[in-house]
């Protein structure tokens, strides 16, 4: 059994999508970020950075407990544990990792930075716009790619799709103009949203 400590942010959703899609049994422990539940001594013992998501796998590698933070590390861990959503073939795996990293290390952090700017005490409109433009540019590239392939890394769903969808879902909810008018992204997002595991994962 796995314990998941998370909130309904893109990083929290990414970890929960991983568990749901990989079919790994887990217990959700909702963390209220506005109440500082991610800064308690007990939480910091799991992740000294004081950030969600965190999983604790009581039956980790070698039968030993494993505590893991970083939503993308959790995605990869779940894929490897279940043997799903990640090709072992080197070229396909490399392409998938490229897609995964764009979603996890380009798009999601820029969205986080955008959110930080607009919610700060002194919001700076040109900086917020710059982040929105950068997000839009990444999604335009995705739109072009998804016009030529079914999923982010080819014909099969991979953890790259899960990572991008977690970012997409939050962005669509907060700054819909970033993804508006991108027909291929919309087609892909509809297919992702129809997956029962994703529907369960997004309900925080
Ligand atoms: N790179 C990390 C980022 C985690 C992260 O930024 N978590 C946010 C919520 S989305 C958080 O806990 N923020 C509270 C804080 O940093 O104090 C991941 O992918 O898990």
PDB file of C-alpha atoms and ligand atoms in Angstrom:
ATOM      1  CA  UNK A   1       0.000   0.000   0.000  1.00  0.00           C
ATOM      2  CA  UNK A   2       1.203   3.504  -0.860  1.00  0.00           C
ATOM      3  CA  UNK A   3       0.432   6.713   1.035  1.00  0.00           C
ATOM      4  CA  UNK A   4       0.076   9.838  -1.123  1.00  0.00           C
ATOM      5  CA  UNK A   5       0.364  13.276   0.428  1.00  0.00           C
ATOM      6  CA  UNK A   6      -0.919  15.815  -2.069  1.00  0.00           C
ATOM      7  CA  UNK A   7      -3.144  18.751  -2.962  1.00  0.00           C
ATOM      8  CA  UNK A   8      -4.996  19.473  -6.210  1.00  0.00           C
ATOM      9  CA  UNK A   9      -2.173  21.366  -7.920  1.00  0.00           C
ATOM     10  CA  UNK A  10      -0.526  20.289 -11.167  1.00  0.00           C
ATOM     11  CA  UNK A  11       2.269  18.539  -9.246  1.00  0.00           C
ATOM     12  CA  UNK A  12      -0.202  16.867  -6.900  1.00  0.00           C
ATOM     13  CA  UNK A  13      -2.377  15.756  -9.797  1.00  0.00           C
ATOM     14  CA  UNK A  14       0.650  14.389 -11.651  1.00  0.00           C
ATOM     15  CA  UNK A  15       1.479  12.054  -8.759  1.00  0.00           C
ATOM     16  CA  UNK A  16      -2.102  10.945  -8.316  1.00  0.00           C
ATOM     17  CA  UNK A  17      -2.543  10.312 -12.057  1.00  0.00           C
ATOM     18  CA  UNK A  18       0.572   8.111 -11.851  1.00  0.00           C
ATOM     19  CA  UNK A  19      -0.900   5.971  -9.074  1.00  0.00           C
ATOM     20  CA  UNK A  20      -4.362   5.745 -10.635  1.00  0.00           C
ATOM     21  CA  UNK A  21      -3.180   4.979 -14.158  1.00  0.00           C
ATOM     22  CA  UNK A  22      -0.620   2.415 -12.997  1.00  0.00           C
ATOM     23  CA  UNK A  23      -3.283   0.722 -10.864  1.00  0.00           C
ATOM     24  CA  UNK A  24      -1.257   0.933  -7.662  1.00  0.00           C
ATOM     25  CA  UNK A  25      -3.399   0.876  -4.500  1.00  0.00           C
ATOM     26  CA  UNK A  26      -2.927   4.004  -2.410  1.00  0.00           C
ATOM     27  CA  UNK A  27      -4.407   6.113   0.354  1.00  0.00           C
ATOM     28  CA  UNK A  28      -4.744   9.846  -0.304  1.00  0.00           C
ATOM     29  CA  UNK A  29      -3.816  12.196   2.538  1.00  0.00           C
ATOM     30  CA  UNK A  30      -5.005  15.638   1.383  1.00  0.00           C
ATOM     31  CA  UNK A  31      -2.569  18.396   2.383  1.00  0.00           C
ATOM     32  CA  UNK A  32      -4.026  21.879   2.928  1.00  0.00           C
ATOM     33  CA  UNK A  33      -1.338  24.208   1.587  1.00  0.00           C
ATOM     34  CA  UNK A  34      -3.228  27.286   2.825  1.00  0.00           C
ATOM     35  CA  UNK A  35      -3.020  25.909   6.376  1.00  0.00           C
ATOM     36  CA  UNK A  36       0.705  25.149   6.073  1.00  0.00           C
ATOM     37  CA  UNK A  37       0.247  21.402   6.467  1.00  0.00           C
ATOM     38  CA  UNK A  38       3.271  20.908   4.190  1.00  0.00           C
ATOM     39  CA  UNK A  39       5.532  22.719   6.688  1.00  0.00           C
ATOM     40  CA  UNK A  40       4.891  20.630   9.805  1.00  0.00           C
ATOM     41  CA  UNK A  41       7.762  18.669  11.357  1.00  0.00           C
ATOM     42  CA  UNK A  42       6.128  15.402  10.303  1.00  0.00           C
ATOM     43  CA  UNK A  43       5.824  16.550   6.699  1.00  0.00           C
ATOM     44  CA  UNK A  44       9.352  18.005   6.591  1.00  0.00           C
ATOM     45  CA  UNK A  45      10.661  14.638   7.760  1.00  0.00           C
ATOM     46  CA  UNK A  46       9.260  13.210   4.502  1.00  0.00           C
ATOM     47  CA  UNK A  47      10.320  16.105   2.268  1.00  0.00           C
ATOM     48  CA  UNK A  48      12.672  18.729   3.761  1.00  0.00           C
ATOM     49  CA  UNK A  49      11.674  21.071   0.906  1.00  0.00           C
ATOM     50  CA  UNK A  50       8.171  21.216   2.407  1.00  0.00           C
ATOM     51  CA  UNK A  51       6.452  20.560  -0.909  1.00  0.00           C
ATOM     52  CA  UNK A  52       3.767  18.206  -2.107  1.00  0.00           C
ATOM     53  CA  UNK A  53       3.507  15.604  -3.553  1.00  0.00           C
ATOM     54  CA  UNK A  54       5.147  12.881  -1.468  1.00  0.00           C
ATOM     55  CA  UNK A  55       4.524   9.149  -1.568  1.00  0.00           C
ATOM     56  CA  UNK A  56       5.492   6.555   1.012  1.00  0.00           C
ATOM     57  CA  UNK A  57       5.569   3.043  -0.421  1.00  0.00           C
ATOM     58  CA  UNK A  58       5.491   0.634   2.520  1.00  0.00           C
ATOM     59  CA  UNK A  59       6.440  -2.138   0.111  1.00  0.00           C
ATOM     60  CA  UNK A  60       9.238  -0.401  -1.792  1.00  0.00           C
ATOM     61  CA  UNK A  61      12.236  -1.932  -3.555  1.00  0.00           C
ATOM     62  CA  UNK A  62      13.648  -4.917  -1.663  1.00  0.00           C
ATOM     63  CA  UNK A  63      10.500  -4.967   0.471  1.00  0.00           C
ATOM     64  CA  UNK A  64      11.703  -1.843   2.308  1.00  0.00           C
ATOM     65  CA  UNK A  65       9.681   1.373   2.765  1.00  0.00           C
ATOM     66  CA  UNK A  66      10.494   4.171   0.311  1.00  0.00           C
ATOM     67  CA  UNK A  67       9.673   7.861   0.718  1.00  0.00           C
ATOM     68  CA  UNK A  68       9.694   9.854  -2.514  1.00  0.00           C
ATOM     69  CA  UNK A  69       8.975  13.458  -3.485  1.00  0.00           C
ATOM     70  CA  UNK A  70       9.137  15.172  -6.921  1.00  0.00           C
ATOM     71  CA  UNK A  71       6.061  14.467  -9.013  1.00  0.00           C
ATOM     72  CA  UNK A  72       8.055  13.315 -12.033  1.00  0.00           C
ATOM     73  CA  UNK A  73      10.187  10.953  -9.949  1.00  0.00           C
ATOM     74  CA  UNK A  74       6.890   9.549  -8.630  1.00  0.00           C
ATOM     75  CA  UNK A  75       5.604   9.153 -12.212  1.00  0.00           C
ATOM     76  CA  UNK A  76       8.725   7.219 -13.226  1.00  0.00           C
ATOM     77  CA  UNK A  77       8.686   5.155 -10.010  1.00  0.00           C
ATOM     78  CA  UNK A  78       5.057   4.113 -10.554  1.00  0.00           C
ATOM     79  CA  UNK A  79       5.683   3.305 -14.227  1.00  0.00           C
ATOM     80  CA  UNK A  80       8.667   1.123 -13.333  1.00  0.00           C
ATOM     81  CA  UNK A  81       6.895  -0.548 -10.413  1.00  0.00           C
ATOM     82  CA  UNK A  82       3.883  -1.427 -12.569  1.00  0.00           C
ATOM     83  CA  UNK A  83       5.754  -2.025 -15.825  1.00  0.00           C
ATOM     84  CA  UNK A  84       3.334   0.314 -17.645  1.00  0.00           C
ATOM     85  CA  UNK A  85       3.460   3.494 -19.755  1.00  0.00           C
ATOM     86  CA  UNK A  86       7.231   3.554 -20.369  1.00  0.00           C
ATOM     87  CA  UNK A  87       8.918   1.762 -23.250  1.00  0.00           C
ATOM     88  CA  UNK A  88      12.126  -0.170 -22.603  1.00  0.00           C
ATOM     89  CA  UNK A  89      13.209   0.287 -26.221  1.00  0.00           C
ATOM     90  CA  UNK A  90      16.042   2.899 -26.088  1.00  0.00           C
ATOM     91  CA  UNK A  91      14.906   5.230 -28.908  1.00  0.00           C
ATOM     92  CA  UNK A  92      11.242   5.234 -27.822  1.00  0.00           C
ATOM     93  CA  UNK A  93      12.294   5.709 -24.198  1.00  0.00           C
ATOM     94  CA  UNK A  94      14.564   8.662 -25.094  1.00  0.00           C
ATOM     95  CA  UNK A  95      11.782  10.335 -27.072  1.00  0.00           C
ATOM     96  CA  UNK A  96       9.352   9.782 -24.228  1.00  0.00           C
ATOM     97  CA  UNK A  97      11.806  11.305 -21.722  1.00  0.00           C
ATOM     98  CA  UNK A  98      12.215  14.354 -23.963  1.00  0.00           C
ATOM     99  CA  UNK A  99       8.440  14.866 -23.999  1.00  0.00           C
ATOM    100  CA  UNK A 100       8.212  14.186 -20.270  1.00  0.00           C
ATOM    101  CA  UNK A 101      10.877  16.751 -19.431  1.00  0.00           C
ATOM    102  CA  UNK A 102       9.214  19.448 -21.521  1.00  0.00           C
ATOM    103  CA  UNK A 103       5.981  18.924 -19.611  1.00  0.00           C
ATOM    104  CA  UNK A 104       7.579  18.548 -16.187  1.00  0.00           C
ATOM    105  CA  UNK A 105      10.532  20.949 -16.293  1.00  0.00           C
ATOM    106  CA  UNK A 106       9.489  23.613 -18.833  1.00  0.00           C
ATOM    107  CA  UNK A 107       5.725  23.945 -18.735  1.00  0.00           C
ATOM    108  CA  UNK A 108       4.856  23.220 -15.092  1.00  0.00           C
ATOM    109  CA  UNK A 109       7.542  25.460 -13.506  1.00  0.00           C
ATOM    110  CA  UNK A 110       6.654  28.355 -15.848  1.00  0.00           C
ATOM    111  CA  UNK A 111       3.043  27.996 -14.797  1.00  0.00           C
ATOM    112  CA  UNK A 112       4.205  28.007 -11.158  1.00  0.00           C
ATOM    113  CA  UNK A 113       6.201  31.177 -11.818  1.00  0.00           C
ATOM    114  CA  UNK A 114       3.187  32.799 -13.536  1.00  0.00           C
ATOM    115  CA  UNK A 115       1.010  31.963 -10.548  1.00  0.00           C
ATOM    116  CA  UNK A 116       3.648  33.363  -8.186  1.00  0.00           C
ATOM    117  CA  UNK A 117       3.746  36.662 -10.070  1.00  0.00           C
ATOM    118  CA  UNK A 118      -0.013  37.211 -10.325  1.00  0.00           C
ATOM    119  CA  UNK A 119      -0.602  36.281  -6.682  1.00  0.00           C
ATOM    120  CA  UNK A 120       2.278  38.351  -5.291  1.00  0.00           C
ATOM    121  CA  UNK A 121       1.681  41.528  -3.265  1.00  0.00           C
ATOM    122  CA  UNK A 122       2.995  43.540  -6.202  1.00  0.00           C
ATOM    123  CA  UNK A 123       1.926  41.720  -9.375  1.00  0.00           C
ATOM    124  CA  UNK A 124       3.953  42.745 -12.426  1.00  0.00           C
ATOM    125  CA  UNK A 125       1.787  42.526 -15.542  1.00  0.00           C
ATOM    126  CA  UNK A 126       4.590  42.431 -18.173  1.00  0.00           C
ATOM    127  CA  UNK A 127       6.317  39.542 -16.359  1.00  0.00           C
ATOM    128  CA  UNK A 128       3.025  37.654 -16.068  1.00  0.00           C
ATOM    129  CA  UNK A 129       2.429  38.197 -19.802  1.00  0.00           C
ATOM    130  CA  UNK A 130       5.950  36.991 -20.607  1.00  0.00           C
ATOM    131  CA  UNK A 131       5.295  33.724 -18.750  1.00  0.00           C
ATOM    132  CA  UNK A 132       1.934  33.313 -20.493  1.00  0.00           C
ATOM    133  CA  UNK A 133       3.582  33.875 -23.898  1.00  0.00           C
ATOM    134  CA  UNK A 134       6.219  31.255 -23.104  1.00  0.00           C
ATOM    135  CA  UNK A 135       3.554  28.751 -22.097  1.00  0.00           C
ATOM    136  CA  UNK A 136       1.590  29.465 -25.276  1.00  0.00           C
ATOM    137  CA  UNK A 137       4.751  28.928 -27.372  1.00  0.00           C
ATOM    138  CA  UNK A 138       5.296  25.495 -25.790  1.00  0.00           C
ATOM    139  CA  UNK A 139       1.669  24.505 -26.383  1.00  0.00           C
ATOM    140  CA  UNK A 140       1.881  25.636 -30.029  1.00  0.00           C
ATOM    141  CA  UNK A 141       4.752  23.191 -30.506  1.00  0.00           C
ATOM    142  CA  UNK A 142       2.632  20.491 -28.839  1.00  0.00           C
ATOM    143  CA  UNK A 143      -0.244  21.374 -31.157  1.00  0.00           C
ATOM    144  CA  UNK A 144       1.969  20.864 -34.181  1.00  0.00           C
ATOM    145  CA  UNK A 145       3.275  17.516 -32.843  1.00  0.00           C
ATOM    146  CA  UNK A 146      -0.142  16.261 -31.806  1.00  0.00           C
ATOM    147  CA  UNK A 147      -1.359  16.994 -35.328  1.00  0.00           C
ATOM    148  CA  UNK A 148       1.030  14.264 -36.477  1.00  0.00           C
ATOM    149  CA  UNK A 149       0.829  11.750 -33.639  1.00  0.00           C
ATOM    150  CA  UNK A 150      -1.848  10.472 -31.294  1.00  0.00           C
ATOM    151  CA  UNK A 151      -0.019  10.963 -28.011  1.00  0.00           C
ATOM    152  CA  UNK A 152       2.945  12.986 -26.751  1.00  0.00           C
ATOM    153  CA  UNK A 153       5.593  10.397 -27.587  1.00  0.00           C
ATOM    154  CA  UNK A 154       3.909   8.369 -30.334  1.00  0.00           C
ATOM    155  CA  UNK A 155       0.932   6.061 -30.772  1.00  0.00           C
ATOM    156  CA  UNK A 156       0.848   4.836 -27.172  1.00  0.00           C
ATOM    157  CA  UNK A 157      -0.047   6.682 -23.977  1.00  0.00           C
ATOM    158  CA  UNK A 158       3.038   7.202 -21.799  1.00  0.00           C
ATOM    159  CA  UNK A 159       3.855   9.005 -18.584  1.00  0.00           C
ATOM    160  CA  UNK A 160       4.735  12.037 -20.760  1.00  0.00           C
ATOM    161  CA  UNK A 161       1.002  12.365 -21.496  1.00  0.00           C
ATOM    162  CA  UNK A 162       0.220  12.156 -17.792  1.00  0.00           C
ATOM    163  CA  UNK A 163       2.740  14.855 -16.970  1.00  0.00           C
ATOM    164  CA  UNK A 164       1.554  17.194 -19.714  1.00  0.00           C
ATOM    165  CA  UNK A 165      -2.098  16.618 -18.871  1.00  0.00           C
ATOM    166  CA  UNK A 166      -1.555  17.541 -15.211  1.00  0.00           C
ATOM    167  CA  UNK A 167      -0.056  20.869 -16.344  1.00  0.00           C
ATOM    168  CA  UNK A 168      -2.653  21.360 -19.078  1.00  0.00           C
ATOM    169  CA  UNK A 169      -5.615  20.778 -16.744  1.00  0.00           C
ATOM    170  CA  UNK A 170      -4.442  23.454 -14.308  1.00  0.00           C
ATOM    171  CA  UNK A 171      -3.492  25.912 -17.050  1.00  0.00           C
ATOM    172  CA  UNK A 172      -6.837  25.457 -18.814  1.00  0.00           C
ATOM    173  CA  UNK A 173      -8.597  26.177 -15.525  1.00  0.00           C
ATOM    174  CA  UNK A 174      -6.577  29.278 -14.615  1.00  0.00           C
ATOM    175  CA  UNK A 175      -5.411  30.850 -17.910  1.00  0.00           C
ATOM    176  CA  UNK A 176      -7.540  29.214 -20.649  1.00  0.00           C
ATOM    177  CA  UNK A 177      -6.295  31.678 -23.284  1.00  0.00           C
ATOM    178  CA  UNK A 178      -2.907  29.925 -23.193  1.00  0.00           C
ATOM    179  CA  UNK A 179      -4.380  26.800 -24.810  1.00  0.00           C
ATOM    180  CA  UNK A 180      -7.323  28.297 -26.710  1.00  0.00           C
ATOM    181  CA  UNK A 181      -7.643  27.607 -30.451  1.00  0.00           C
ATOM    182  CA  UNK A 182      -5.151  24.716 -30.468  1.00  0.00           C
ATOM    183  CA  UNK A 183      -7.281  22.024 -32.119  1.00  0.00           C
ATOM    184  CA  UNK A 184      -4.821  19.129 -31.841  1.00  0.00           C
ATOM    185  CA  UNK A 185      -4.057  19.835 -28.193  1.00  0.00           C
ATOM    186  CA  UNK A 186      -7.825  19.997 -27.590  1.00  0.00           C
ATOM    187  CA  UNK A 187      -8.347  16.600 -29.314  1.00  0.00           C
ATOM    188  CA  UNK A 188      -5.584  15.042 -27.201  1.00  0.00           C
ATOM    189  CA  UNK A 189      -6.881  16.670 -23.994  1.00  0.00           C
ATOM    190  CA  UNK A 190     -10.368  15.320 -24.651  1.00  0.00           C
ATOM    191  CA  UNK A 191      -8.960  11.798 -25.015  1.00  0.00           C
ATOM    192  CA  UNK A 192      -6.981  12.181 -21.786  1.00  0.00           C
ATOM    193  CA  UNK A 193      -9.954  13.632 -19.896  1.00  0.00           C
ATOM    194  CA  UNK A 194     -12.072  10.627 -20.938  1.00  0.00           C
ATOM    195  CA  UNK A 195      -9.755   8.194 -19.131  1.00  0.00           C
ATOM    196  CA  UNK A 196     -11.462   6.966 -15.919  1.00  0.00           C
ATOM    197  CA  UNK A 197      -8.151   6.908 -14.008  1.00  0.00           C
ATOM    198  CA  UNK A 198      -7.549  10.561 -14.858  1.00  0.00           C
ATOM    199  CA  UNK A 199     -11.089  11.481 -13.855  1.00  0.00           C
ATOM    200  CA  UNK A 200     -10.538   9.819 -10.468  1.00  0.00           C
ATOM    201  CA  UNK A 201      -7.120  11.463 -10.045  1.00  0.00           C
ATOM    202  CA  UNK A 202      -8.357  14.998 -10.610  1.00  0.00           C
ATOM    203  CA  UNK A 203     -11.023  14.872  -7.877  1.00  0.00           C
ATOM    204  CA  UNK A 204      -9.280  16.403  -4.880  1.00  0.00           C
TER     205      UNK A 204
HETATM  206  N1  LIG B   1       9.376  19.927  -8.655  1.00  0.00           N
HETATM  207  C1  LIG B   1       8.404  19.596  -7.628  1.00  0.00           C
HETATM  208  C2  LIG B   1       7.614  20.839  -7.297  1.00  0.00           C
HETATM  209  C3  LIG B   1       6.684  20.628  -6.128  1.00  0.00           C
HETATM  210  C4  LIG B   1       5.925  21.887  -5.821  1.00  0.00           C
HETATM  211  O1  LIG B   1       6.242  23.000  -6.299  1.00  0.00           O
HETATM  212  N2  LIG B   1       4.874  21.743  -4.999  1.00  0.00           N
HETATM  213  C5  LIG B   1       4.080  22.892  -4.625  1.00  0.00           C
HETATM  214  C6  LIG B   1       2.607  22.680  -4.937  1.00  0.00           C
HETATM  215  S1  LIG B   1       2.374  22.462  -6.671  1.00  0.00           S
HETATM  216  C7  LIG B   1       4.193  23.145  -3.156  1.00  0.00           C
HETATM  217  O2  LIG B   1       4.163  22.228  -2.364  1.00  0.00           O
HETATM  218  N3  LIG B   1       4.351  24.421  -2.810  1.00  0.00           N
HETATM  219  C8  LIG B   1       4.426  24.844  -1.472  1.00  0.00           C
HETATM  220  C9  LIG B   1       5.758  25.434  -1.144  1.00  0.00           C
HETATM  221  O3  LIG B   1       6.677  25.398  -1.988  1.00  0.00           O
HETATM  222  O4  LIG B   1       5.880  25.969  -0.048  1.00  0.00           O
HETATM  223  C10 LIG B   1       7.504  18.447  -8.097  1.00  0.00           C
HETATM  224  O5  LIG B   1       7.440  18.192  -9.308  1.00  0.00           O
HETATM  225  O6  LIG B   1       6.907  17.757  -7.275  1.00  0.00           O
END
